[in-house]
mmCIF file of C-alpha atoms and ligand atoms in Angstrom:
data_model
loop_
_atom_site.group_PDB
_atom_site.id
_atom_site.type_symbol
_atom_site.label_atom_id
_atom_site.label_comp_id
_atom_site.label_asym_id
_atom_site.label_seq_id
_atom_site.Cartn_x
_atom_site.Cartn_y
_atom_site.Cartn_z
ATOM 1 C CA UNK A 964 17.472 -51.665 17.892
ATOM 2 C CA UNK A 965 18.525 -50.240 21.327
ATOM 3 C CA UNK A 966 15.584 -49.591 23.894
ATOM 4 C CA UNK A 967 16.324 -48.284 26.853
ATOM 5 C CA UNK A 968 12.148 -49.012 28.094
ATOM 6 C CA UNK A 969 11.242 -50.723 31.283
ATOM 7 C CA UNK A 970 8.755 -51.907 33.880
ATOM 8 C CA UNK A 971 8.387 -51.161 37.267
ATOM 9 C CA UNK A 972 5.753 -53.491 39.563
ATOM 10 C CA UNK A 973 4.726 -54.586 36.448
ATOM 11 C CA UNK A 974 4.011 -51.593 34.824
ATOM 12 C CA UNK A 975 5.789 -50.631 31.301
ATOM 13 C CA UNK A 976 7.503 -47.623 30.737
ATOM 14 C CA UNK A 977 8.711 -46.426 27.437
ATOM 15 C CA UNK A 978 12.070 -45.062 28.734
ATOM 16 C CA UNK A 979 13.854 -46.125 32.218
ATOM 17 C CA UNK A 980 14.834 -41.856 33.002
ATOM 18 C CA UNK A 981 12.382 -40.201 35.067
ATOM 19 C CA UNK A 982 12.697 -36.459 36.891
ATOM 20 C CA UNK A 983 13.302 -37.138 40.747
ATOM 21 C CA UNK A 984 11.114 -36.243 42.846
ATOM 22 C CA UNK A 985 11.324 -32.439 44.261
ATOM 23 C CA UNK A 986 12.842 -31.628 40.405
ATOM 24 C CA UNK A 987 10.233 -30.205 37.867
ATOM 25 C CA UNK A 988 7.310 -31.428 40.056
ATOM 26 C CA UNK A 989 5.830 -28.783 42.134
ATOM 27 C CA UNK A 990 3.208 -27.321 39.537
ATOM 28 C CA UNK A 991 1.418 -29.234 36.637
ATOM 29 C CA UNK A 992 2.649 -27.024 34.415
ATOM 30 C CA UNK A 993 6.236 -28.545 35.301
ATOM 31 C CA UNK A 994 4.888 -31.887 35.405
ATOM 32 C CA UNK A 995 3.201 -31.344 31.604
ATOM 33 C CA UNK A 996 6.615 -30.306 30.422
ATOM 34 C CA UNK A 997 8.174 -33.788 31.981
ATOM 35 C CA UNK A 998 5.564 -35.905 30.630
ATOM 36 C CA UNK A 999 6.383 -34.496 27.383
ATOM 37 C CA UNK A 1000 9.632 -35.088 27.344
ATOM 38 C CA UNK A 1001 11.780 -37.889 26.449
ATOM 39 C CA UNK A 1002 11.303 -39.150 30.437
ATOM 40 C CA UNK A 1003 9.325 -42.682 30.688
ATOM 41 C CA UNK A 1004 7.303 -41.231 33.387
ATOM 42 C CA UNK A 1005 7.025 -38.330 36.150
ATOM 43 C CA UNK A 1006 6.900 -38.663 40.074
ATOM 44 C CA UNK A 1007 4.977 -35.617 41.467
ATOM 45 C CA UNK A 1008 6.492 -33.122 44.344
ATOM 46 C CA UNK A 1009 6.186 -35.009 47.626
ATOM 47 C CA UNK A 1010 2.790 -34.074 49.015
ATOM 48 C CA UNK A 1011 1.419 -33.558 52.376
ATOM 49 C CA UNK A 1012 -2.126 -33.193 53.595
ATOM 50 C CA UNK A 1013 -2.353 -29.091 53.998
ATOM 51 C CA UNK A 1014 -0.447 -27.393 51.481
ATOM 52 C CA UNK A 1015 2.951 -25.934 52.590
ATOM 53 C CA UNK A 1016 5.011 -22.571 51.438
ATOM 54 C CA UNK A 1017 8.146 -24.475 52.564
ATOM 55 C CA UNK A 1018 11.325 -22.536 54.225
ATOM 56 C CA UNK A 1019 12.325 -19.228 53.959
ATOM 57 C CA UNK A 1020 14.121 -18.523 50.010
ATOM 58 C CA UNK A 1021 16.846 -18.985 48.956
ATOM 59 C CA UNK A 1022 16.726 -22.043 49.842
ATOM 60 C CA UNK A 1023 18.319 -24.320 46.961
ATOM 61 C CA UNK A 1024 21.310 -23.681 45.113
ATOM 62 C CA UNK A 1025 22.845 -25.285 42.013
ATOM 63 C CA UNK A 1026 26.799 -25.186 42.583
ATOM 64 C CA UNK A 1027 29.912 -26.189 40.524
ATOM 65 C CA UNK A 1028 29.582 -30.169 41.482
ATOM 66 C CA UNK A 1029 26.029 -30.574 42.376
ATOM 67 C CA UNK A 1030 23.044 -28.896 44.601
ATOM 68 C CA UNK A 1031 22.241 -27.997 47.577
ATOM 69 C CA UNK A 1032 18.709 -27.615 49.234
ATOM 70 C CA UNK A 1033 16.478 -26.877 52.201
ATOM 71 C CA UNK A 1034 13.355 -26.439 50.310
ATOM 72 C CA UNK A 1035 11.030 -27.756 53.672
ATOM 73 C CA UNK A 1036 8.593 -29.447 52.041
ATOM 74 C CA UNK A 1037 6.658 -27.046 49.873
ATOM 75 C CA UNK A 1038 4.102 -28.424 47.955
ATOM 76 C CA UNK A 1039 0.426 -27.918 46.786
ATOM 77 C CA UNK A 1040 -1.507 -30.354 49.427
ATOM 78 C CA UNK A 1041 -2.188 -34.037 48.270
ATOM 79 C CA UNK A 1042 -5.581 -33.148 46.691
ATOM 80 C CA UNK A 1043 -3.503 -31.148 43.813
ATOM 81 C CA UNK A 1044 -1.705 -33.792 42.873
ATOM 82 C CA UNK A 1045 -4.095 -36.719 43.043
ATOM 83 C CA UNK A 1046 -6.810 -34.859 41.293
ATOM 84 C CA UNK A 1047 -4.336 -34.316 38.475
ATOM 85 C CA UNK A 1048 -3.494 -37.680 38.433
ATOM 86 C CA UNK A 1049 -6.996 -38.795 38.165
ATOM 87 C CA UNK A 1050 -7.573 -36.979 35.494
ATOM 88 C CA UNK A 1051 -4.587 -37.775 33.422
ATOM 89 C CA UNK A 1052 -5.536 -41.457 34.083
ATOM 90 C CA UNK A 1053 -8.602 -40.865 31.745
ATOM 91 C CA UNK A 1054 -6.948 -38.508 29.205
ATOM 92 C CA UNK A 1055 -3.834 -41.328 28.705
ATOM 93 C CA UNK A 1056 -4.984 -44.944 30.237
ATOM 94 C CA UNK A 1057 -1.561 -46.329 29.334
ATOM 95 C CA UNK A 1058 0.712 -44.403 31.203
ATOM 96 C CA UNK A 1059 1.408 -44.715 34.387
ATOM 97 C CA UNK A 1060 2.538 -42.051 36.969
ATOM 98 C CA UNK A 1061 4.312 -41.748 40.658
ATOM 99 C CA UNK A 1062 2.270 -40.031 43.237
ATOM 100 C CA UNK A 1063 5.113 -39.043 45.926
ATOM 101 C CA UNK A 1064 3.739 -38.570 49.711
ATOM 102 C CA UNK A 1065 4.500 -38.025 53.142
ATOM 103 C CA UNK A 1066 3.048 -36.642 56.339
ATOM 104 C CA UNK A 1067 4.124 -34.768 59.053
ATOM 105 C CA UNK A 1068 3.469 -37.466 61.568
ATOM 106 C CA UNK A 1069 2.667 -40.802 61.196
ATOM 107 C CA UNK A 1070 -0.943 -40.341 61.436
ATOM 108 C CA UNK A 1071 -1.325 -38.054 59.051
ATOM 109 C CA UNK A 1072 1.127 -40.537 56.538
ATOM 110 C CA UNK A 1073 -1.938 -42.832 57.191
ATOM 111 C CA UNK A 1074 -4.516 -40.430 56.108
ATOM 112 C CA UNK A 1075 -2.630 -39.503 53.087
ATOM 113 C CA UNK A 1076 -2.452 -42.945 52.058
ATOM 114 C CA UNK A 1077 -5.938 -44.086 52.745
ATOM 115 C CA UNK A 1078 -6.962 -41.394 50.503
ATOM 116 C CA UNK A 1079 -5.005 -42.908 48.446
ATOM 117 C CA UNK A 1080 -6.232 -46.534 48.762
ATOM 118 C CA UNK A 1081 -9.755 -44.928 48.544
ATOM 119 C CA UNK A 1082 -9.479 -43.271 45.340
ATOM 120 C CA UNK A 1083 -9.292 -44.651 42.491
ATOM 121 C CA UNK A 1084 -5.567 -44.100 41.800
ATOM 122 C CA UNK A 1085 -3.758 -46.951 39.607
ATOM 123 C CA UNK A 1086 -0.551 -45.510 39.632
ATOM 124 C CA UNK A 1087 2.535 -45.986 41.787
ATOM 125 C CA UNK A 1088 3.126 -44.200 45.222
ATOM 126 C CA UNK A 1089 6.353 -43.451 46.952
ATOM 127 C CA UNK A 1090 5.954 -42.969 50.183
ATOM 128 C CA UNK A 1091 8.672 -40.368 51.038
ATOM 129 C CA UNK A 1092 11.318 -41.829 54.681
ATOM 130 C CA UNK A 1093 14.237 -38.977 53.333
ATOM 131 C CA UNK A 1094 12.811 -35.938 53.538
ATOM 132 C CA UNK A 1095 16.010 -34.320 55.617
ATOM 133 C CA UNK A 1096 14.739 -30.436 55.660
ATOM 134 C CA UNK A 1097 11.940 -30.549 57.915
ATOM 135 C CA UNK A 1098 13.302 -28.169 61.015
ATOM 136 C CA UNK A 1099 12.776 -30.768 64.099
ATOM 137 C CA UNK A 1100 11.705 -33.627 62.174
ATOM 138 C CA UNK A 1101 14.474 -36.177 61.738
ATOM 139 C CA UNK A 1102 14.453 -38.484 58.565
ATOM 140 C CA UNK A 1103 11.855 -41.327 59.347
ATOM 141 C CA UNK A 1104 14.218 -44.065 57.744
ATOM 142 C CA UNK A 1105 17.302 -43.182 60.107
ATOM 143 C CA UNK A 1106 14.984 -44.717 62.365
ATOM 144 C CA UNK A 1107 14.575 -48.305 61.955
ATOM 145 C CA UNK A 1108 11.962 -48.825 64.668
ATOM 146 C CA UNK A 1109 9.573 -46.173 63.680
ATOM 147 C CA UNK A 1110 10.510 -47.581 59.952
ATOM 148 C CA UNK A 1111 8.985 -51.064 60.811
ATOM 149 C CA UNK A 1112 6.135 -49.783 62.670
ATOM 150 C CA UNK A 1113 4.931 -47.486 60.040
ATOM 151 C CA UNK A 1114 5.361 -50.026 56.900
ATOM 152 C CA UNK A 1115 3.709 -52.732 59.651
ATOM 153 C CA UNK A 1116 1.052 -50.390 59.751
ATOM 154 C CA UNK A 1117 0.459 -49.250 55.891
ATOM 155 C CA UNK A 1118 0.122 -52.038 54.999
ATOM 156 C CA UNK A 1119 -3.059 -53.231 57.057
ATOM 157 C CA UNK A 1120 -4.839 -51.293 54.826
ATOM 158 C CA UNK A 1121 -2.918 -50.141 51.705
ATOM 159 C CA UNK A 1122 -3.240 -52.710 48.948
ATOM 160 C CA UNK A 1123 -1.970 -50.647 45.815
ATOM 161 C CA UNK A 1124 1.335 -50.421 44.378
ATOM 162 C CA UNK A 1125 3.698 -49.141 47.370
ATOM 163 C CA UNK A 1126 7.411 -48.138 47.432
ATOM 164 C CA UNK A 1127 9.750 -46.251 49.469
ATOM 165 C CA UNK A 1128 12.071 -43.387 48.900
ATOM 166 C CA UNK A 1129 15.217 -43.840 50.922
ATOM 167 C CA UNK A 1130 18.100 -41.832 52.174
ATOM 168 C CA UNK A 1131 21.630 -42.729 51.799
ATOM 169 C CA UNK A 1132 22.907 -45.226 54.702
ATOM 170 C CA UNK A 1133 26.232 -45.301 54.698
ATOM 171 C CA UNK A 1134 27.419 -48.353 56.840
ATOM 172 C CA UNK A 1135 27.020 -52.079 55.998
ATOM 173 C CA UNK A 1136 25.280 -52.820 59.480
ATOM 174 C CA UNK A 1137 22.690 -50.478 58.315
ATOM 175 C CA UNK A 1138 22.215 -51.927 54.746
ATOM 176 C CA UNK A 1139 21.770 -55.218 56.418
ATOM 177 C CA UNK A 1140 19.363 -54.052 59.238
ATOM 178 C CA UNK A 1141 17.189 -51.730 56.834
ATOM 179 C CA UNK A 1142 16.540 -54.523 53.911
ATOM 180 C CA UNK A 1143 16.084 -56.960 56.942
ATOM 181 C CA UNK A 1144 12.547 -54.852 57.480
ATOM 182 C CA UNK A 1145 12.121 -53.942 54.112
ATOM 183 C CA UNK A 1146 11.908 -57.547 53.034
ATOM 184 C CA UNK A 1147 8.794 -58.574 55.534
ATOM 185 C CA UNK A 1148 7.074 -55.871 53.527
ATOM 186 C CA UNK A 1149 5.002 -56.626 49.824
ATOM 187 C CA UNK A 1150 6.835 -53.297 48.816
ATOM 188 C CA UNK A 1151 7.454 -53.009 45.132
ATOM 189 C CA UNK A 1152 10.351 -50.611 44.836
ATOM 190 C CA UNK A 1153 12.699 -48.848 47.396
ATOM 191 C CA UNK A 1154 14.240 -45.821 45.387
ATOM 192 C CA UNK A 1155 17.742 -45.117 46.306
ATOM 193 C CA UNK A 1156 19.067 -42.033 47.407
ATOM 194 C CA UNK A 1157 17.286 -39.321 48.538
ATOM 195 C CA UNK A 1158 19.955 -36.457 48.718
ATOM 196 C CA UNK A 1159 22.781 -36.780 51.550
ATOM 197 C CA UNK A 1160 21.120 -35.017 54.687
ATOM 198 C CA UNK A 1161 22.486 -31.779 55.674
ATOM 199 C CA UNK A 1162 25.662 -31.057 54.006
ATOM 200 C CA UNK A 1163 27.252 -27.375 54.047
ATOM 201 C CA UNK A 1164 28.543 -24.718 51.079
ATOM 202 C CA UNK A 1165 30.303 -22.354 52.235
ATOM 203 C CA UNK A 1166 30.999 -19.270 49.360
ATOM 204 C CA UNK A 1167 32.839 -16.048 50.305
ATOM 205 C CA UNK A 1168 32.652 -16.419 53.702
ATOM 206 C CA UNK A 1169 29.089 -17.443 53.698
ATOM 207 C CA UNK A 1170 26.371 -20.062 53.386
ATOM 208 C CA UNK A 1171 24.134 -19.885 49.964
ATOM 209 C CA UNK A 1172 20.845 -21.066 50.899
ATOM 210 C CA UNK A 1173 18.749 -19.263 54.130
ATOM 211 C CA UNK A 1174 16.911 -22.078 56.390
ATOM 212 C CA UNK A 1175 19.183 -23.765 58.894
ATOM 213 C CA UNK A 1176 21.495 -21.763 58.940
ATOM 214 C CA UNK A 1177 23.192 -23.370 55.680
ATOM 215 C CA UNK A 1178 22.606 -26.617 55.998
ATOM 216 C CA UNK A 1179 20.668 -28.780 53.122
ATOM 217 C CA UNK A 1180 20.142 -32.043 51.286
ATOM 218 C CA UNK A 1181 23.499 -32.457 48.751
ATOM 219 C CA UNK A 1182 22.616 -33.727 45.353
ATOM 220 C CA UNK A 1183 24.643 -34.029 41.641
ATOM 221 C CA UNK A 1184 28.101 -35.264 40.838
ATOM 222 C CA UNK A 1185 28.991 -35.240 44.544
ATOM 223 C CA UNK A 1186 26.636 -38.292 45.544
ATOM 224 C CA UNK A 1187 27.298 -40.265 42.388
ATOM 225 C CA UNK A 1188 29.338 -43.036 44.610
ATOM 226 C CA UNK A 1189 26.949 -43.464 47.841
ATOM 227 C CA UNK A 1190 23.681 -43.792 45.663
ATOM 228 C CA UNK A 1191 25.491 -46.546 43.499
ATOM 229 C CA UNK A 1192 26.703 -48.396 46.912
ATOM 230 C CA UNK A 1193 22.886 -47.984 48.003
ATOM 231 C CA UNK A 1194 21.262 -49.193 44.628
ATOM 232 C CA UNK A 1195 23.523 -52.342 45.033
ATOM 233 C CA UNK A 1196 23.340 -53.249 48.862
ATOM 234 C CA UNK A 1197 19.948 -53.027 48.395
ATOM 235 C CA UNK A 1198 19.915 -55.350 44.945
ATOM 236 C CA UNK A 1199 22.228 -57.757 46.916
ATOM 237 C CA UNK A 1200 19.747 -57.438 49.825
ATOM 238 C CA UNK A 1201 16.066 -57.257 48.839
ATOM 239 C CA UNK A 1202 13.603 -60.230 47.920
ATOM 240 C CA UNK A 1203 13.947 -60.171 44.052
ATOM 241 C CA UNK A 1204 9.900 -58.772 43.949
ATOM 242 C CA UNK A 1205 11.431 -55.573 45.416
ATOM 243 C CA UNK A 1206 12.728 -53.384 42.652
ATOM 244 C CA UNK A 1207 15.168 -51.042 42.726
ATOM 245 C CA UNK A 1208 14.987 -47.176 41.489
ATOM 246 C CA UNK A 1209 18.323 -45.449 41.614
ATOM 247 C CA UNK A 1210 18.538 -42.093 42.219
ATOM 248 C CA UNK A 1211 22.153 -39.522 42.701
ATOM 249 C CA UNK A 1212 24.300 -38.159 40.427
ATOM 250 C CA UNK A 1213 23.028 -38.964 37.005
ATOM 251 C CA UNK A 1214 24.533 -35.775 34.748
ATOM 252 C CA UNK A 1215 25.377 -38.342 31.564
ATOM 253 C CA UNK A 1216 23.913 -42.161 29.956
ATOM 254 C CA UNK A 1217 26.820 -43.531 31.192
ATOM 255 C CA UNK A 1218 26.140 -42.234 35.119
ATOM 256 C CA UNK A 1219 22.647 -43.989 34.379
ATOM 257 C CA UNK A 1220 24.245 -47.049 32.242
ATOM 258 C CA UNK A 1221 26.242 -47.353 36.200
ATOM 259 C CA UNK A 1222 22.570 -47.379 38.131
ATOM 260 C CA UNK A 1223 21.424 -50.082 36.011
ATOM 261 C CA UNK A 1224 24.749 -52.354 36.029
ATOM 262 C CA UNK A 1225 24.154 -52.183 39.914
ATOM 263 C CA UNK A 1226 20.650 -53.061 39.751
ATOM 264 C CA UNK A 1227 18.336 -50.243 39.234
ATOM 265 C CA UNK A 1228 15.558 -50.917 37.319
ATOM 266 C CA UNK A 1229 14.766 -47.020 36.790
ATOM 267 C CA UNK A 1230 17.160 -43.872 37.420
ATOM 268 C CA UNK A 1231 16.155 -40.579 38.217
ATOM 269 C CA UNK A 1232 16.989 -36.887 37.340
ATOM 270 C CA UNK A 1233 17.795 -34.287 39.980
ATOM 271 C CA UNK A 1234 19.648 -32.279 39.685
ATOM 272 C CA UNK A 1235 20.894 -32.076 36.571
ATOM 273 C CA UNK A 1236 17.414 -31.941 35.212
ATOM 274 C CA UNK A 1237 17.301 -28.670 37.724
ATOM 275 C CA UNK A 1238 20.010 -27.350 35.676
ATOM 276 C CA UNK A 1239 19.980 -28.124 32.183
ATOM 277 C CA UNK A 1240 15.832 -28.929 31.723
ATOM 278 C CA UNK A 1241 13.812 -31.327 30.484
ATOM 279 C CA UNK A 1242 15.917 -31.566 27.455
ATOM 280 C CA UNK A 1243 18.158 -33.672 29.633
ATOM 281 C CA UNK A 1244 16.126 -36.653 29.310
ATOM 282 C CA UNK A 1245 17.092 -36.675 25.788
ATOM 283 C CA UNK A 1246 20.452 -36.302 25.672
ATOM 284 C CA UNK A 1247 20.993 -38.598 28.794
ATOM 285 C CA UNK A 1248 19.058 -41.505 26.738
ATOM 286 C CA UNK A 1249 20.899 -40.556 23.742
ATOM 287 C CA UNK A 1250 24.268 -40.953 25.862
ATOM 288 C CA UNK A 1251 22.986 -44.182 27.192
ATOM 289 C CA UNK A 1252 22.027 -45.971 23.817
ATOM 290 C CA UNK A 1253 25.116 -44.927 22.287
ATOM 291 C CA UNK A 1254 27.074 -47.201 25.043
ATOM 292 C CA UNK A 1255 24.290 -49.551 25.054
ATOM 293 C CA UNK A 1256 24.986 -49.961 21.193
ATOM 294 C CA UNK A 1257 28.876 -50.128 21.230
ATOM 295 C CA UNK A 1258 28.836 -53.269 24.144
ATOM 296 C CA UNK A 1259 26.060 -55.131 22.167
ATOM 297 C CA UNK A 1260 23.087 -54.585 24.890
ATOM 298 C CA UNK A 1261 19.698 -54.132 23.117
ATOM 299 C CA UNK A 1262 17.914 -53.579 26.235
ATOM 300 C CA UNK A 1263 18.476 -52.545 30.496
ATOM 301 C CA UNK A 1264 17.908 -56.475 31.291
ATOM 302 C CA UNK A 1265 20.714 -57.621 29.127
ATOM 303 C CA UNK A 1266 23.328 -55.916 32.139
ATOM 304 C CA UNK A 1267 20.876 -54.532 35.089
ATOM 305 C CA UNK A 1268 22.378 -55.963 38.281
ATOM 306 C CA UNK A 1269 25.969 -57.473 36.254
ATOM 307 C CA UNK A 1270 28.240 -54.787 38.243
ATOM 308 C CA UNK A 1271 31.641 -57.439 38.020
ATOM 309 C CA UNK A 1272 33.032 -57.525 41.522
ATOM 310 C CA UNK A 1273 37.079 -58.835 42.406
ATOM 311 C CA UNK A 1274 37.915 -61.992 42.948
HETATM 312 C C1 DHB B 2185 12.288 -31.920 50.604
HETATM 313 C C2 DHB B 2185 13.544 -32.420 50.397
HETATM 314 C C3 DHB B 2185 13.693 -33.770 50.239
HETATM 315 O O1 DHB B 2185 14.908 -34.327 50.025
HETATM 316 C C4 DHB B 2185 12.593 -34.596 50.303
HETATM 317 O O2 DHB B 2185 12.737 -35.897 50.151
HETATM 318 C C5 DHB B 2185 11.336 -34.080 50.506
HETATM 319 C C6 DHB B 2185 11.187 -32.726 50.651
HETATM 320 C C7 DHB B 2185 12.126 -30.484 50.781
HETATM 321 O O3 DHB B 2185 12.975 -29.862 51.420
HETATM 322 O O4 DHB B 2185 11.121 -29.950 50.307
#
């Protein structure tokens, strides 16, 4: 009697996996294949107002111990993916989705999400502060000031279901200052990690992937450690409304049995779901039921957030 279901903002979701975003998201032919799948739930490619071809290919690589990417952004224009969503909301009322956005400016993150607010929408959005392949656009959530201003702003007019997708910080000043704004905010997740920003793979005496000379977002096995650090400062951190979706280096159940000991209320599949398929939300909540089975939890609650520390 081991369920591995959950709810986020309120919401119920049969299963607690979900694809990250960027992963299995860009067409809804990829996101039909998700929904079908063992995965609770889908969040769509993160969307901008114009559609976007993205950066020069190849420009993602799988590699031994994880990924690496400098995709830029491509993605079919917000309209694609909220009309899609719309319709699904008629064709399966008791599902809900993720609707993942961002805009090249802050202005146009405003338009995006008053669409939003105007449509008739009921799922979740993300609103996308990690996006690190953008070629002169730094990461909006490296900057704390803009960070504040932005949220400040969303949310004189966004009254839906709102959460952020975050990159990794990596210093405990940061942790502190970043949930210090996050928590004047009603936001109902943060979603911890977005890959770490521009790593390099070098292989026979070159890069693999074309934009930036190299440089791209790292994801898999190598991030396992930072996005567990991030799910928990932020646990330890955030108002208790403020959920937690953990994200980085989930290849087995027990990589996403760690998210949830260290507070994540849903985990995410990059990835790995990039390199093995949609089947891996099966045997990843196979893996996890097993070990929820042989230490006696029958569901997430009975050990989300329980990480032991040292005395
Ligand atoms: C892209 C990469 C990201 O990590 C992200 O959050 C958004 C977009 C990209 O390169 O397309």
């Amino acid at each position: 009697m081991v369920s591995t279901q959950t709810q986020i903002a309120g919401f119920s979701f049969d299963n607690c996996l979900m694809n990250a975003a960027g992963v299995a998201c860009m067409t809804i032919e990829e996101l039909e294949k998700v929904k079908q799948s063992a995965a609770g739930t889908f969040v769509t490619k993160t969307a901008t107002l114009q559609a976007r071809a993205g950066n020069p290919e190849p420009r993602y690589q799988d590699v031994p111990l994880g990924s690496i990417n400098s995709m830029g952004l491509p993605n079919h224009g917000l309209d694609y993916y909220l009309d899609y969503l719309l319709d699904l909301q008629k064709i399966e009322p008791d599902r809900t989705f993720f609707l993942s956005l961002v805009g090249l400016s802050p202005e146009e993150t405003h338009t995006l999400l008053k669409k939003v607010q105007d449509s008739d929408f009921k799922g979740l959005t993300e609103l996308n502060l990690s996006c690190p392949n953008v070629p002169g656009k730094p990461q909006i959530a490296y900057d704390f000031e803009m960070t504040d201003k932005i949220l400040s702003d969303v949310f004189d007019y966004f009254t839906k279901p709102l959460g952020i997708k975050l990159p990794p910080y990596f210093d405990i000043v940061h942790f502190d200052q970043a949930a210090a704004i996050f928590n004047k905010f009603p936001l109902c997740f943060v979603n911890c990690v977005n890959s770490i920003g521009n790593g390099l793979y070098v292989e026979d005496e070159s890069v693999v992937i074309r934009p930036k000379n190299g440089f791209g977002g790292i994801g898999g096995a190598y991030i396992k450690p930072t996005a567990l650090a991030n799910v928990h400062a932020f646990y330890q951190r955030l108002n208790p409304t403020i959920q937690i979706i953990g994200t980085g280096g989930v290849l087995t159940g027990r990589d996403a049995f760690e998210h949830i000991l260290c507070g994540a209320s849903m985990v995410q599949v990059g990835t790995t779901l990039h390199k093995e398929g949609v089947g891996s939300f099966e045997r990843i909540t196979e893996e996890l039921k097993v070990m929820m089975a042989e230490k006696g939890y029958e569901s997430i609650e009975d050990f989300r957030g329980k990480l032991n520390h040292l005395n």
